PDB file of C-alpha atoms in Angstrom:
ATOM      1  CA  UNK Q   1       1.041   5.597   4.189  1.00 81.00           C
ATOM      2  CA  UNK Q   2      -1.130   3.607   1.817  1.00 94.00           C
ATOM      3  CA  UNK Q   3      -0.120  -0.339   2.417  1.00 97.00           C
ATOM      4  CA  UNK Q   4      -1.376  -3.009   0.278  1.00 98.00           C
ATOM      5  CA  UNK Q   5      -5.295  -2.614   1.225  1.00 98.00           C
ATOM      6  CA  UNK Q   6      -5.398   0.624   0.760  1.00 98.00           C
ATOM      7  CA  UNK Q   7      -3.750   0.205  -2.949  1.00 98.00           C
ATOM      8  CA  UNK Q   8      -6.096  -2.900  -3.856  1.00 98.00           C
ATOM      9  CA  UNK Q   9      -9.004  -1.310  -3.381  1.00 98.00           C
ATOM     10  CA  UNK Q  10      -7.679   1.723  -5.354  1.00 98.00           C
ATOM     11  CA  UNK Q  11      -6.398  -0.545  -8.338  1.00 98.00           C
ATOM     12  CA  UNK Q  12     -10.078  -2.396  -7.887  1.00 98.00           C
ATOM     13  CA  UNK Q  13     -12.285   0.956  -8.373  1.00 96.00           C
ATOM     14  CA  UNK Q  14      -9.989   2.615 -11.289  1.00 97.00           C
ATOM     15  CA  UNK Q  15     -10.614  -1.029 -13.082  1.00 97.00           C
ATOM     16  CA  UNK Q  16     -14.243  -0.597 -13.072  1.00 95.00           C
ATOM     17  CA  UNK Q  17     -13.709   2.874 -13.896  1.00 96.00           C
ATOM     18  CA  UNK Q  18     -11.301   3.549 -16.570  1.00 97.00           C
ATOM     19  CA  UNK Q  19     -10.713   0.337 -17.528  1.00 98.00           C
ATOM     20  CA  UNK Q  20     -10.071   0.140 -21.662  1.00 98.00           C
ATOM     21  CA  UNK Q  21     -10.324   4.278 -21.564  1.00 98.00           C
ATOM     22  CA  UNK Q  22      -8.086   5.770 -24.231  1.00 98.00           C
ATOM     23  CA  UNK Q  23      -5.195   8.218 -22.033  1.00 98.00           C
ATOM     24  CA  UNK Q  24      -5.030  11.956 -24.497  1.00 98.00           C
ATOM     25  CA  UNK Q  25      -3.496  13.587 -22.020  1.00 98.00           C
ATOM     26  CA  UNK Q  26      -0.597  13.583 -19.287  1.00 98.00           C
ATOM     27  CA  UNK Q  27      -0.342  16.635 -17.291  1.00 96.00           C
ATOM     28  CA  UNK Q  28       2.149  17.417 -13.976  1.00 95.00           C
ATOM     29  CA  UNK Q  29       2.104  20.705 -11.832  1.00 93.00           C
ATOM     30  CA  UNK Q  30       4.809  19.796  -9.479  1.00 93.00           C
ATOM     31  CA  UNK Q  31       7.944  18.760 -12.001  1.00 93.00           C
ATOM     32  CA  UNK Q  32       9.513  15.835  -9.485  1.00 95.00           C
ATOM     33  CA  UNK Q  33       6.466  13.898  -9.307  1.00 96.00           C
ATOM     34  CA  UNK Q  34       7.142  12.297 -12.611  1.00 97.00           C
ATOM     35  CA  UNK Q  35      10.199  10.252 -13.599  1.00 97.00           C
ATOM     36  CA  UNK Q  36      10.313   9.284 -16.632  1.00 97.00           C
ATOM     37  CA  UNK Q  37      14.005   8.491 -17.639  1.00 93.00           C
ATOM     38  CA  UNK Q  38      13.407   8.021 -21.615  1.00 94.00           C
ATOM     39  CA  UNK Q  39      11.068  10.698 -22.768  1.00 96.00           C
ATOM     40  CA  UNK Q  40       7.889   8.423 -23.077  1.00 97.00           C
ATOM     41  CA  UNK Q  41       4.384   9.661 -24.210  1.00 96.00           C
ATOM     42  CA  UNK Q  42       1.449   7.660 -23.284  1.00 97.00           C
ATOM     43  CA  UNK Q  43      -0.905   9.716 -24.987  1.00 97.00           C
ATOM     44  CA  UNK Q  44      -2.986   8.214 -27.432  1.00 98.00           C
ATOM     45  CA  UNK Q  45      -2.286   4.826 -25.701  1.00 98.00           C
ATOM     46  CA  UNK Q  46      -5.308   2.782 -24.774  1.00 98.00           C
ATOM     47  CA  UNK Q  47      -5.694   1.409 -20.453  1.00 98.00           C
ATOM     48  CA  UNK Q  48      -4.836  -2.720 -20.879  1.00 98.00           C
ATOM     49  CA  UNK Q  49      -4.675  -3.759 -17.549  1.00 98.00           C
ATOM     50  CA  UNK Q  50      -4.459  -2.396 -13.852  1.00 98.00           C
ATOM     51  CA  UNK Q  51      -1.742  -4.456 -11.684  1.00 98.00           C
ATOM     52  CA  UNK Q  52      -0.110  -4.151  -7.878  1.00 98.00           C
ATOM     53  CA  UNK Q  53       2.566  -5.030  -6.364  1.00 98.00           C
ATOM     54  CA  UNK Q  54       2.692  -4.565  -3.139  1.00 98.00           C
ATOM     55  CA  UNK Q  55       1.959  -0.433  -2.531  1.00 98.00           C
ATOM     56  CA  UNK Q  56       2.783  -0.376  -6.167  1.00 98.00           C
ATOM     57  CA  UNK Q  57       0.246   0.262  -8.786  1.00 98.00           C
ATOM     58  CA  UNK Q  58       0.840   0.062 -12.177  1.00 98.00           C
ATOM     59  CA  UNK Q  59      -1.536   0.994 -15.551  1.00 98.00           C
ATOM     60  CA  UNK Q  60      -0.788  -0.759 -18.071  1.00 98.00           C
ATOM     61  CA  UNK Q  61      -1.473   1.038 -21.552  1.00 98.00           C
ATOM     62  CA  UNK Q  62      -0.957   0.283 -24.962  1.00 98.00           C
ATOM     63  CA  UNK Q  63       2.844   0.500 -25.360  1.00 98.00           C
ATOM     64  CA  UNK Q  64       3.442   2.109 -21.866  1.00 98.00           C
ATOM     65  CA  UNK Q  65       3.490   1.133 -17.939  1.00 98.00           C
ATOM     66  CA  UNK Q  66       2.460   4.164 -15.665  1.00 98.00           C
ATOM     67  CA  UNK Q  67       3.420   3.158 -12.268  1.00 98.00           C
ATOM     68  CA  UNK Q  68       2.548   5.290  -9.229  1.00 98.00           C
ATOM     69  CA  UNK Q  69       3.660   4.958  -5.819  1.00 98.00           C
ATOM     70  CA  UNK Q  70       1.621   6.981  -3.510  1.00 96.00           C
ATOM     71  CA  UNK Q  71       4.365   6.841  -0.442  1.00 95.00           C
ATOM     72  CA  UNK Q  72       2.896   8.985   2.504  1.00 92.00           C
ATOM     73  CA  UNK Q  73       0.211  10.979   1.600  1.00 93.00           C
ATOM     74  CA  UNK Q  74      -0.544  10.522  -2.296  1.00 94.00           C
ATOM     75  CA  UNK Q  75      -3.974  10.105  -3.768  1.00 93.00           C
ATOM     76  CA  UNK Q  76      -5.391   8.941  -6.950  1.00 95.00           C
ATOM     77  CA  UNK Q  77      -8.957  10.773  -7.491  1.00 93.00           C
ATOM     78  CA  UNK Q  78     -11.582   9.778  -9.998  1.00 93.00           C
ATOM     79  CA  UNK Q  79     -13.074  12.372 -11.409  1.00 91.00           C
ATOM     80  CA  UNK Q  80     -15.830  11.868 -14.272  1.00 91.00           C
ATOM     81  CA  UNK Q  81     -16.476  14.223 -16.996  1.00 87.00           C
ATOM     82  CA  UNK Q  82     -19.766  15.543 -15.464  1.00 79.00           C
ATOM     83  CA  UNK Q  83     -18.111  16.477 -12.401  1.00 72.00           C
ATOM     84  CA  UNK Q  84     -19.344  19.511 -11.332  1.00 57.00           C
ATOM     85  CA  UNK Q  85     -16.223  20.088  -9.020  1.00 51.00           C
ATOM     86  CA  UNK Q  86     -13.690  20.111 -11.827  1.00 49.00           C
ATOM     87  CA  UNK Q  87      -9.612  20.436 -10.221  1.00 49.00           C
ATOM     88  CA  UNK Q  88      -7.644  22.811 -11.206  1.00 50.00           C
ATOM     89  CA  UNK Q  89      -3.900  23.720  -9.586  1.00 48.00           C
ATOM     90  CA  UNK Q  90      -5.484  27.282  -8.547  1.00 49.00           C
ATOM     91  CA  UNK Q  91      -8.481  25.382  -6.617  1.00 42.00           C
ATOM     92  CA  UNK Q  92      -6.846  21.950  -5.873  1.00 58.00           C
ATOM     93  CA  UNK Q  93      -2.943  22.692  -4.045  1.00 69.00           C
ATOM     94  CA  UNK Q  94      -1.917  19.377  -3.676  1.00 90.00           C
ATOM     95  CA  UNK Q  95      -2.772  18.464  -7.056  1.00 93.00           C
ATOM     96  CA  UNK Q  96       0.730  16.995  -8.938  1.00 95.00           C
ATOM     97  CA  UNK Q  97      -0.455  15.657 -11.735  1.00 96.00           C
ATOM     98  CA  UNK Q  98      -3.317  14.469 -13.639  1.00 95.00           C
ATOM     99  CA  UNK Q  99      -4.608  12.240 -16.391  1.00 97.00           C
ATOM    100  CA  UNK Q 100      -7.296  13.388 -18.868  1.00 97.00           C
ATOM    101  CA  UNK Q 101      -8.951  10.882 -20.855  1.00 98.00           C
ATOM    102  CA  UNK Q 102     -10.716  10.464 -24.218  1.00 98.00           C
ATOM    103  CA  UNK Q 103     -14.027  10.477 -22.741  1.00 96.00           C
ATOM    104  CA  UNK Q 104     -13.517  13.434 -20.779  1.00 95.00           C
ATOM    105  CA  UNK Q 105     -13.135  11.375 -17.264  1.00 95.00           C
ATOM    106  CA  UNK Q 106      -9.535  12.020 -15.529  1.00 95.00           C
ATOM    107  CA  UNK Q 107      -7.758  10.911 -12.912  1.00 96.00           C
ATOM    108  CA  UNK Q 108      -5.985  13.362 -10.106  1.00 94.00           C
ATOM    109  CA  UNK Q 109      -2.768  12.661  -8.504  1.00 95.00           C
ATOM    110  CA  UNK Q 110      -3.302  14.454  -5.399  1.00 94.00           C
ATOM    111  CA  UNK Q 111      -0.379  14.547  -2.887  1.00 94.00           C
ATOM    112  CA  UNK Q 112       0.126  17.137   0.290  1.00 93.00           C
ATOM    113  CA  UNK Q 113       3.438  15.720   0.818  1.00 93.00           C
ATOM    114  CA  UNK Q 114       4.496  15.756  -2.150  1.00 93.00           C
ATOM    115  CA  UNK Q 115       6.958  12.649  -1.672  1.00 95.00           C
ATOM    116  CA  UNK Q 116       4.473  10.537  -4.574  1.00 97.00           C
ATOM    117  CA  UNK Q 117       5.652   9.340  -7.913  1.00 97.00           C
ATOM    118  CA  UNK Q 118       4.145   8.598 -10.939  1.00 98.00           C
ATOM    119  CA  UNK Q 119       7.157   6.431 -13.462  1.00 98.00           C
ATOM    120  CA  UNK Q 120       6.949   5.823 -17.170  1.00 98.00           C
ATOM    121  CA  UNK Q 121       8.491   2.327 -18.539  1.00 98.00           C
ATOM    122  CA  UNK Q 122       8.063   1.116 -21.349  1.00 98.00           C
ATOM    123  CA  UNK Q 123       5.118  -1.892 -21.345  1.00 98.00           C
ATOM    124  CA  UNK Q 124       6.225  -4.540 -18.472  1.00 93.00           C
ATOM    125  CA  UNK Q 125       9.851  -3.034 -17.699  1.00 96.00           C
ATOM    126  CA  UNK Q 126       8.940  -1.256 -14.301  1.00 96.00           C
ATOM    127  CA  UNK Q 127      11.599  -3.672 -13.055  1.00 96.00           C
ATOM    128  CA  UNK Q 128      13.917  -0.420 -14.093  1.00 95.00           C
ATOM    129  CA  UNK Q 129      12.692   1.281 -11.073  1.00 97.00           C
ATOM    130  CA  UNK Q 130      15.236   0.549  -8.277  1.00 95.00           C
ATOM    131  CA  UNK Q 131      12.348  -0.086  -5.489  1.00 97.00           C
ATOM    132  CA  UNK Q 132      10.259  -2.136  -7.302  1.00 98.00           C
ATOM    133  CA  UNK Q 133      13.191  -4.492  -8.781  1.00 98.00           C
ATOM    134  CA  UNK Q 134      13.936  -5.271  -4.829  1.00 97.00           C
ATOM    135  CA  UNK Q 135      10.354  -5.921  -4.075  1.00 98.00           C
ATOM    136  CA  UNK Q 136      10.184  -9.329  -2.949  1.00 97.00           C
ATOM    137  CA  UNK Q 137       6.433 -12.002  -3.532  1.00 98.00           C
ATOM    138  CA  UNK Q 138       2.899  -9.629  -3.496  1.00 98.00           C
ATOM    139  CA  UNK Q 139       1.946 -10.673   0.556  1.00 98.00           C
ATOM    140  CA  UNK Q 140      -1.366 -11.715  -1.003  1.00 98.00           C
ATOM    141  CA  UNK Q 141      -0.370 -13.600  -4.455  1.00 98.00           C
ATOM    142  CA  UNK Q 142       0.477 -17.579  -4.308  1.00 97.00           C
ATOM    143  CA  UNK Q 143       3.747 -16.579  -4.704  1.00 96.00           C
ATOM    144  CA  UNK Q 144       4.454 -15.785  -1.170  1.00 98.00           C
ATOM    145  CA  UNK Q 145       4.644 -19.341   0.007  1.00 98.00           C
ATOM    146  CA  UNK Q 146       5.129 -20.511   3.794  1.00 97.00           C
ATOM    147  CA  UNK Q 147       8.455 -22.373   2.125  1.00 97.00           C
ATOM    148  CA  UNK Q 148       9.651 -18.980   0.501  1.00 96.00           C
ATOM    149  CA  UNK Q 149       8.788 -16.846   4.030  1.00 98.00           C
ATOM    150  CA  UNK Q 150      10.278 -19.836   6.179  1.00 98.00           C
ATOM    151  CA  UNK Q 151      13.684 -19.690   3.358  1.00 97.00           C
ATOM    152  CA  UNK Q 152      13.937 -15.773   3.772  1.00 96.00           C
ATOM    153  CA  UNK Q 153      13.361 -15.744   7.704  1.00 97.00           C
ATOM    154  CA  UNK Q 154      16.289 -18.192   7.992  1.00 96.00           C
ATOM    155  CA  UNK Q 155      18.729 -15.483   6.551  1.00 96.00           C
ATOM    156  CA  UNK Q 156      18.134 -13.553   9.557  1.00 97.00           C
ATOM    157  CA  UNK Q 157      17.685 -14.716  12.409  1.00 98.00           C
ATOM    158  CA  UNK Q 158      19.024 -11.997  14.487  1.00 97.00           C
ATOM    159  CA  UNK Q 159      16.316  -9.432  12.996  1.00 98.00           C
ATOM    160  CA  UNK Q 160      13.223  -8.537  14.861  1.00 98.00           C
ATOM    161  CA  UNK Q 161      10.492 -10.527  13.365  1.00 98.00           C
ATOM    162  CA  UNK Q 162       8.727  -7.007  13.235  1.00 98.00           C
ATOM    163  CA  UNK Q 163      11.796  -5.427  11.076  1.00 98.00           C
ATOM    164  CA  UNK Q 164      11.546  -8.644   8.652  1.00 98.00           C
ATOM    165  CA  UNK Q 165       7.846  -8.379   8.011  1.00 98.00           C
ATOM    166  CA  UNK Q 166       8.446  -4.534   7.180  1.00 98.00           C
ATOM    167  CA  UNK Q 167      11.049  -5.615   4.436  1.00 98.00           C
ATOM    168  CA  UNK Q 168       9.514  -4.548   1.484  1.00 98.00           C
ATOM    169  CA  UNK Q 169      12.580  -7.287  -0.169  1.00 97.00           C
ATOM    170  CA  UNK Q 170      11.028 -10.398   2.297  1.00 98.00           C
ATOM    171  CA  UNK Q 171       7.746  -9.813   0.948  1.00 98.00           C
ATOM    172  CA  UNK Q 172       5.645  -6.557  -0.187  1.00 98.00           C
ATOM    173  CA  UNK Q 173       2.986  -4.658   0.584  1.00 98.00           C
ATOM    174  CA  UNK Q 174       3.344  -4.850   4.575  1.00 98.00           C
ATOM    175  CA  UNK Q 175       3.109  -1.095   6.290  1.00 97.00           C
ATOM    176  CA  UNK Q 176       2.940  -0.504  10.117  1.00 97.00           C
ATOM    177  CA  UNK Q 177      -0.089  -1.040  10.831  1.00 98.00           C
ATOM    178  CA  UNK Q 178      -0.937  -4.624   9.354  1.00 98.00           C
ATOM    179  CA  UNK Q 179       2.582  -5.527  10.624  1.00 98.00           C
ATOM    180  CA  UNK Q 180       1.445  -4.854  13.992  1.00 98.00           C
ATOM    181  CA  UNK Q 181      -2.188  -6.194  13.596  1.00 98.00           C
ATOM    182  CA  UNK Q 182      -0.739  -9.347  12.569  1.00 98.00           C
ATOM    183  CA  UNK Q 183       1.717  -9.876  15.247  1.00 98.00           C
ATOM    184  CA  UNK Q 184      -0.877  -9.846  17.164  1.00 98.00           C
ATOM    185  CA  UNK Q 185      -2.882 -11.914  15.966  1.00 98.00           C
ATOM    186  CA  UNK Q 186       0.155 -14.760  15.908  1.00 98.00           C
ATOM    187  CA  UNK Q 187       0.431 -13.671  19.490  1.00 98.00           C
ATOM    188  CA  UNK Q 188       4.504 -12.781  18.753  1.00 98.00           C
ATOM    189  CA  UNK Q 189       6.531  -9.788  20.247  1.00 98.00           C
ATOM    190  CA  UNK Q 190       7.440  -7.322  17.456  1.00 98.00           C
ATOM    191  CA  UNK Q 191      11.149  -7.159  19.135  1.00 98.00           C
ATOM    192  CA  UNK Q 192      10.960 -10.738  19.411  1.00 98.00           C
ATOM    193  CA  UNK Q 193      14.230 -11.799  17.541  1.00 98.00           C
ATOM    194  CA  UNK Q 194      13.051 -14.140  14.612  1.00 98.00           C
ATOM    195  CA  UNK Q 195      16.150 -16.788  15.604  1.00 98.00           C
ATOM    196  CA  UNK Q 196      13.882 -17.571  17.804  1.00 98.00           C
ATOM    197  CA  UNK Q 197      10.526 -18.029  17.161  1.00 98.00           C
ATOM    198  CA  UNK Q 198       9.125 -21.538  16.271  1.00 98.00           C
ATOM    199  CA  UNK Q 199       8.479 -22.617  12.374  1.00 98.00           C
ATOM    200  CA  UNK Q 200       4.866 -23.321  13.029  1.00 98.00           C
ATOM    201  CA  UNK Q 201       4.888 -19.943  15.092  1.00 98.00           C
ATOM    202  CA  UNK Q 202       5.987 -17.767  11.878  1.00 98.00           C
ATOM    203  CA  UNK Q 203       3.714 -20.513   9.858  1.00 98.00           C
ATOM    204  CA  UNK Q 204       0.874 -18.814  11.755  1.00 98.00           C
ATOM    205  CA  UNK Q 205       1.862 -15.252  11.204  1.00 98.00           C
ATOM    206  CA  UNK Q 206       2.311 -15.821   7.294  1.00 98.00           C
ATOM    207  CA  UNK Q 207      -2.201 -16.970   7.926  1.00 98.00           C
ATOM    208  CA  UNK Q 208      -2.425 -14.002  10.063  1.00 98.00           C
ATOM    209  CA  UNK Q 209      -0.481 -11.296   7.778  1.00 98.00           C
ATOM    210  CA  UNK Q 210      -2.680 -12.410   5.152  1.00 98.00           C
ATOM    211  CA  UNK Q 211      -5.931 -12.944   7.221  1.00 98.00           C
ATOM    212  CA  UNK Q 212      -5.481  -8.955   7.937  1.00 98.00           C
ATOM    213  CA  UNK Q 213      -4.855  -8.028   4.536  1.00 98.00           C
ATOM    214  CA  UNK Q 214      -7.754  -9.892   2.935  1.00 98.00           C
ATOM    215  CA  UNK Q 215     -10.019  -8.334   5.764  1.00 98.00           C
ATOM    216  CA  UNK Q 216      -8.829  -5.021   5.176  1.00 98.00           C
ATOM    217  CA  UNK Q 217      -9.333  -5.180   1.309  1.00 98.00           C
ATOM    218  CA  UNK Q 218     -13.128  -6.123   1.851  1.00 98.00           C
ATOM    219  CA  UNK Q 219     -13.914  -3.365   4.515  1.00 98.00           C
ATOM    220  CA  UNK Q 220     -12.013  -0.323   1.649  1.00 98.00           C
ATOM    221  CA  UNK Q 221      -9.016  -0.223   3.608  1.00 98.00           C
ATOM    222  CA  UNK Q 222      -7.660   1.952   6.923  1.00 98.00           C
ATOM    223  CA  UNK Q 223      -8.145   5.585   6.796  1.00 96.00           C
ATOM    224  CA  UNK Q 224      -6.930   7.541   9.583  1.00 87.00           C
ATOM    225  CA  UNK Q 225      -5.778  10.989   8.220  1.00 81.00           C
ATOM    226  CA  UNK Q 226      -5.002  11.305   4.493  1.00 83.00           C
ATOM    227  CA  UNK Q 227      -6.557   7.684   2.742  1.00 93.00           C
ATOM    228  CA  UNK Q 228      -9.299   7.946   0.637  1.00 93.00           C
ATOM    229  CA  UNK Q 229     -10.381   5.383  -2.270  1.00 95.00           C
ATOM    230  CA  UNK Q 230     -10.600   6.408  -5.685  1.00 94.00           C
ATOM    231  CA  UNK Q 231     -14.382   7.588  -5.039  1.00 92.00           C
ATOM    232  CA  UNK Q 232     -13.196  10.062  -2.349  1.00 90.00           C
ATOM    233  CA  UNK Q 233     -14.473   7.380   0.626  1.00 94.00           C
ATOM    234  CA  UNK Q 234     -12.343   6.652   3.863  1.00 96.00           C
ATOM    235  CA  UNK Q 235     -12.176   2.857   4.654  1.00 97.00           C
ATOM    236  CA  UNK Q 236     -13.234   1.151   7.874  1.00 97.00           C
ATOM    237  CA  UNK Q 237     -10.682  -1.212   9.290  1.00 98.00           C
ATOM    238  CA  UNK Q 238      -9.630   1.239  11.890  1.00 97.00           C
ATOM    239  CA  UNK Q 239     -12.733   0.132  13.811  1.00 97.00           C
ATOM    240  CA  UNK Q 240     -11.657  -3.621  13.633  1.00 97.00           C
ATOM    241  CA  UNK Q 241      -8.083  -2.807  14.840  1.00 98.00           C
ATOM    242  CA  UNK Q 242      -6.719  -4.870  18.259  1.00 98.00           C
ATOM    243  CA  UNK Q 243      -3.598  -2.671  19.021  1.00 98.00           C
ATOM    244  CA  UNK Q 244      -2.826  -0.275  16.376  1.00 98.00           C
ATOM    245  CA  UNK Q 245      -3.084   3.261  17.456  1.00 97.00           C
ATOM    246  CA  UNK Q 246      -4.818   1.773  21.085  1.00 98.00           C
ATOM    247  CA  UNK Q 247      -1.804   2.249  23.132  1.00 98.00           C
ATOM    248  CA  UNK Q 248      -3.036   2.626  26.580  1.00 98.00           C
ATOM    249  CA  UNK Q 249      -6.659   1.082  25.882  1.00 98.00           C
ATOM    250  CA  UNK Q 250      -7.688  -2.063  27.104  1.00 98.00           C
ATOM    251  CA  UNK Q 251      -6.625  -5.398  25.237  1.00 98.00           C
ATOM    252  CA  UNK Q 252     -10.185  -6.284  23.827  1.00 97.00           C
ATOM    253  CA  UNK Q 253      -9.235  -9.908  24.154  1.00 98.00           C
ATOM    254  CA  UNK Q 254      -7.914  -9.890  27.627  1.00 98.00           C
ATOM    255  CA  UNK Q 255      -8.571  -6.052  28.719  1.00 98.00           C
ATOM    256  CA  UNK Q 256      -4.576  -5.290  29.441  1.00 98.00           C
ATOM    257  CA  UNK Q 257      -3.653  -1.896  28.330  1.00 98.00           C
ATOM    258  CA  UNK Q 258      -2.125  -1.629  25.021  1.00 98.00           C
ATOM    259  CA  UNK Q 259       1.419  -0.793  25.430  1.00 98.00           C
ATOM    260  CA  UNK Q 260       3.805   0.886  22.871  1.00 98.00           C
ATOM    261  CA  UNK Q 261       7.636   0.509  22.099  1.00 98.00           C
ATOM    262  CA  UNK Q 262       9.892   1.445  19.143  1.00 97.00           C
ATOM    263  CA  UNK Q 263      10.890  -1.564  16.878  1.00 97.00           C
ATOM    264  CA  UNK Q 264      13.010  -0.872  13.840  1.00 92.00           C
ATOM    265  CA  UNK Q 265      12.653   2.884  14.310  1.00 95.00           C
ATOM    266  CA  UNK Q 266       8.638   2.861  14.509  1.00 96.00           C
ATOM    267  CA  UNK Q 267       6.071   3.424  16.369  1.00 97.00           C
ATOM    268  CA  UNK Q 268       4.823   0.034  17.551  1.00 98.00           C
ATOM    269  CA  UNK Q 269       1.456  -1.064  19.371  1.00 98.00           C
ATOM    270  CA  UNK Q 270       1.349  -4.497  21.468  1.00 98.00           C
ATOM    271  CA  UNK Q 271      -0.282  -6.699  24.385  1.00 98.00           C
ATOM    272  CA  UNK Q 272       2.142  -7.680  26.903  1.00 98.00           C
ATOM    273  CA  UNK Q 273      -0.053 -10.493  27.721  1.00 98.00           C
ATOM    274  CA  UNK Q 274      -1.559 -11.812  24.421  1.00 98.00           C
ATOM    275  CA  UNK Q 275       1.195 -11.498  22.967  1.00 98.00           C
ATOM    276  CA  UNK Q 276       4.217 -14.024  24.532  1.00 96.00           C
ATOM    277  CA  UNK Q 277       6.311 -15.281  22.341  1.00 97.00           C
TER     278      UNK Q 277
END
């Protein structure tokens, strides 16, 4: 699934790409990818602004927020008008929807899974969607404070720290695999219960959650199977991973074998020895 990274660097290249582009047309081959609850158009609306919140991206247009959630697999493809690969549902399957716009440039929701979603609000109200309302500070915006993580943590302390951090309501944007990378990198036990862990010990993981992020964002993002940026282009910070998807290879820090456990009903990658507390 595409976690914050991934969706930056999206929401970065369709700003230098379609940025101010007048939408004319809104078009969806699979009917459930779009919910749009009161009828709106945003044809004829001009691109404002591109925002995220955590793996939510939202265009901003004239009068109307388009706000797509790419959940597992989903994609959003650039593809100019002088493409000479133009997408069509008969050549492109796992096309759901796309966007054409007045310049003749559009934009391909592309989703094998088809779990995606593309929402219409009107201009600032995707706080109507249900998941996005819970969504708690952006896990790189000054929001997300050590004082508001600390606050949160506190009402529960009997949760895994690695089933907090995954709380899309504690703070947003962390997936799997930066959860993971930035355990270890705080040197903390995913199962370790978050009772008790140390203040200045969860201090450090709020620097290392976003030290992993930031780092991510600047290499494009993961890509293991499905992620591509808006370009079409994998990311590379699956070759600066410590324990994600390494179970069994040596710790590169200390060379003991990567070990992996479930933790809040996922897959989860760990040193025994680097990481103690």
């Amino acid at each position: 699934m595409p976690e914050l990274p991934e969706v930056e660097n999206i929401r970065r290249n369709l700003e230098e790409l379609i940025l101010g582009k007048k939408l004319i047309r809104l078009e969806t081959f699979t009917p459930e990818v779009l919910v749009n609850p009161e009828g709106l158009s945003p044809e004829g609306q001009n691109l404002v602004s591109l925002d995220r919140r955590g793996k939510y991206l939202l265009l901003n247009l004239t009068d109307t927020t388009l706000m797509a959630h790419l959940r597992m697999t989903g994609k959003l493809l650039y593809e100019p008008k002088d493409s000479d690969q133009a997408k069509d549902p008969e050549i492109a399957p796992y096309m759901r929807a796309r966007v054409s716009f007045e310049d003749g440039d559009r934009l391909i929701f592309d989703d094998i899974r088809r779990f995606g979603r593309i929402s219409l609000f009107p201009l600032g109200e995707a706080f109507r969607d249900r998941g996005f309302s819970k969504l708690g500070p952006d896990a790189i915006s000054p929001e997300w404070t050590e004082e508001d993580f600390l606050t949160r943590l506190k009402r529960r302390p009997r949760s895994t720290i690695k089933q907090a951090i995954l709380d899309q309501s504690l703070v947003a944007g962390i997936g799997n695999i930066y959860a993971d990378e930035s355990l270890f990198r705080a040197g903390i036990r995913p199962e370790a219960a978050v009772g008790t862990l140390s203040e200045d010990r969860l201090r450090k993981l709020r620097a290392a959650v976003i030290e992993v992020l930031r780092e991510s964002i600047a290499a494009g993002g993961t890509s293991f199977r499905d992620y591509v940026n808006s370009f079409g282009k994998k990311g590379h910070f699956q070759q600066e991973l410590q324990v994600y998807q390494r179970e069994g290879e040596p710790c590169r820090k200390c060379q003991t074998p990567i070990e992996k456990c479930k933790v809040a009903g996922r897959g989860t990658r760990y040193c025994p020895h680097c990481q103690s507390f």
